[in-house]
Amino acid sequence: MLNFSFQNTTQIHFGEDQIKTIRKAIPKTAKVLVTYGGGSIKNNGVYDQVAQALSEHTWFEFSGIEPNPSYDTLMKSQAIIREHDIDFLLAVGGGSVVDGTKFIAAAAKFEGDDPWDFVAKGQPIKQALPIGCVLTLPATGSETNAGAVVTRDGNKLPFFSPLVRPLFAVLDPAVTLSLSDRQISNGVVDAFVHTMEQYLTYSVNGKVQDRFAEGLLLTLIEEGPKALAADSTDDLEVRGNIMWAATMALNGLIGAGVPQDWATHMIGHELTGAHGIDHARTLSIVLPAVMKVCTDAKREKLLQYAERIWNLTEGDDDTRINRAIELTEQFFETMQVPTRLSQVDLGEGDIDALIAKLTQHGMVKLGEHGVITPEVSREILVKAL
Ligand code: NZQ
Ligand code: ZN
């Protein structure tokens, strides 16, 4: 196992009716800005629950944070923050709202010329407003991690700072019942791929990390389809297991002390930046191609994955690996997400521009060995056609 330091400070309030805990979790003297997206929280009762819980607080709101939150939208919050002297942010929504709120929190305290510099130029974040969140879409893990992804002019880029990690996260599985099938699928697949990015690399004998990761993968494979099945769409236990799996998949735990890949995500971000494809749907297209192109580098872990996740013990190594990749694709198909670029109307002619963007963004040594150059990324995209 590799050396590591691990700390996750987010307090989690899990379960039905937990939104009311924010009353105590946010200081009474705080001036709160509630941030949210396009209005789903007004239709499913979450906004009302938040308003009720904040009835003794002074609070304002900022709405309209869109999926794949944009710099331009997020910067509009800054005037409200200054006007009302906001000192606490409450994000109510999915990963986009939580990520966008992380950007808002750091931008509000940024002292340079343009907050985009901490995204594009890696300028350190020295201060940020405190954040709490009410998660409505289990997927990204943003509710307890220190990362966020923001888009400006088609450039979708991640940034990280422990200062933007939420102080608390409310995880109420009941609020996910209003999700569309598309968003349920996206969430399950995103969490699955987060786990794979930290698991499917090379072995460092991290037995705890491996078995935690395998537990998450098995849970998502078992529960994901149930959340879409007609006879269990409103099963709160299914939703709860998916929600907790998604948080655990990217809260730092399974990635501590093991190598990590993230090539699928970085290539996927370019597909979203250039073509607006949902985040998870880029991952379901790219991951199988990464597994095929990087088979040699990932051989040992692919065999472990084949045996422990898909019970494949018969046949030679290549047969088991190929079958495991096939079953991964079948799982994605069951979750109703695409596994080929052609399914999202992209072809060979689109690859040059994607490679140019990866290069422009410095994504030229991806993967756990840093050997996924733009040429290898091209091979991966060709494999995904
Ligand atoms: O905007 P509203 O009206 O709220 O509707 C949203 C949005 O249209 C809707 N939704 C959310 N909760 C709902 C609901 N609809 C009905 N009922 C509910 N309970 O779902 C739509 C998609 O929401 P979004 O927040 O965009 O989805 P997701 O949680 O998948 O977040 C995706 C974003 O997170 C980033 C992605 O790149 C993408 O920008 N990621 C963030 C990560 C992180 N911070 O660690 C890691 C991930 O890999 C990912 O990159
Ligand atoms: Zn993701």
mmCIF file of C-alpha atoms in Angstrom, residues 31-34 58-60 80-89 108-109 129:
data_model
loop_
_atom_site.group_PDB
_atom_site.id
_atom_site.type_symbol
_atom_site.label_atom_id
_atom_site.label_comp_id
_atom_site.label_asym_id
_atom_site.label_seq_id
_atom_site.Cartn_x
_atom_site.Cartn_y
_atom_site.Cartn_z
ATOM 1 C CA LYS A 31 -26.341 35.276 6.677
ATOM 2 C CA VAL A 32 -27.078 32.362 4.419
ATOM 3 C CA LEU A 33 -27.211 32.184 0.637
ATOM 4 C CA VAL A 34 -29.208 29.156 -0.529
ATOM 5 C CA THR A 58 -31.573 35.235 7.723
ATOM 6 C CA TRP A 59 -31.317 33.845 4.227
ATOM 7 C CA PHE A 60 -31.310 34.815 0.564
ATOM 8 C CA ILE A 80 -25.693 39.258 -3.986
ATOM 9 C CA ILE A 81 -22.955 38.037 -1.650
ATOM 10 C CA ARG A 82 -21.476 41.522 -1.380
ATOM 11 C CA GLU A 83 -24.852 43.250 -1.107
ATOM 12 C CA HIS A 84 -26.082 41.089 1.788
ATOM 13 C CA ASP A 85 -22.781 40.365 3.431
ATOM 14 C CA ILE A 86 -23.340 36.612 3.011
ATOM 15 C CA ASP A 87 -21.145 34.450 5.223
ATOM 16 C CA PHE A 88 -22.563 30.932 4.704
ATOM 17 C CA LEU A 89 -23.563 29.040 1.559
ATOM 18 C CA ALA A 108 -16.159 35.386 -2.874
ATOM 19 C CA LYS A 109 -12.859 35.426 -0.994
ATOM 20 C CA LEU A 129 -16.956 30.885 2.531
#
